[in-house]
């Protein structure tokens, strides 16, 4: 509530497991030559990231609006 404009930490905290899984997936792709990721799994990773960024932006805007209303 104190800083509704800084929404990037929300994305990192809420998606910590997703970020670690993505790093592990990239690491396995580099280290193990026969490892490959299915296209549907890649779409899943990207959509999770995009939806969380959109949600964090909307949450920051709603929080900013509520704080402005309380100050008036």
XYZ file of C-alpha atoms in Angstrom:
72
model
C 0.000 0.000 0.000
C 2.867 2.389 0.633
C 4.287 2.094 -2.891
C 1.580 0.970 -5.339
C 3.712 1.959 -8.336
C 6.436 -0.599 -7.590
C 4.803 -3.793 -8.754
C 7.852 -5.737 -9.962
C 8.518 -7.331 -6.573
C 5.004 -8.797 -6.645
C 5.738 -10.636 -9.863
C 8.960 -12.103 -8.491
C 7.454 -13.140 -5.146
C 4.305 -14.694 -6.597
C 6.126 -16.533 -9.354
C 9.251 -17.677 -7.517
C 8.552 -21.352 -8.271
C 7.781 -20.569 -11.901
C 10.991 -18.572 -12.300
C 13.052 -21.375 -10.723
C 11.358 -23.930 -12.992
C 12.106 -21.815 -16.040
C 15.767 -21.481 -15.031
C 15.972 -25.250 -14.440
C 14.337 -25.927 -17.805
C 16.797 -23.677 -19.623
C 19.679 -25.271 -17.717
C 18.560 -28.777 -18.662
C 18.244 -27.746 -22.296
C 21.824 -26.450 -22.285
C 23.428 -29.279 -20.255
C 21.563 -32.365 -21.520
C 21.775 -32.602 -25.315
C 18.726 -34.868 -25.756
C 16.419 -32.825 -23.509
C 13.740 -30.856 -25.295
C 10.741 -28.910 -24.099
C 7.336 -29.411 -25.660
C 5.841 -26.391 -27.409
C 2.781 -26.527 -25.149
C 5.017 -26.301 -22.068
C 6.737 -23.236 -23.509
C 3.348 -21.617 -24.135
C 2.417 -22.396 -20.510
C 5.579 -20.700 -19.137
C 5.101 -17.614 -21.283
C 1.390 -17.273 -20.526
C 2.013 -17.540 -16.766
C 4.549 -14.725 -16.994
C 2.376 -12.486 -19.153
C -0.731 -12.974 -17.006
C 1.179 -12.233 -13.809
C 2.646 -9.033 -15.272
C -0.809 -7.881 -16.413
C -2.271 -8.716 -12.992
C 0.492 -6.819 -11.190
C -0.016 -3.731 -13.364
C -3.782 -3.726 -12.743
C -3.206 -4.298 -9.020
C -0.809 -1.347 -8.853
C -3.312 0.888 -10.642
C -6.149 -0.137 -8.323
C -3.924 0.371 -5.275
C -2.852 3.805 -6.485
C -6.496 4.777 -7.025
C -7.503 3.649 -3.517
C -4.623 5.540 -1.897
C -5.521 8.702 -3.829
C -9.143 8.415 -2.650
C -8.052 8.044 0.982
C -5.861 11.153 0.807
C -8.702 13.366 -0.475
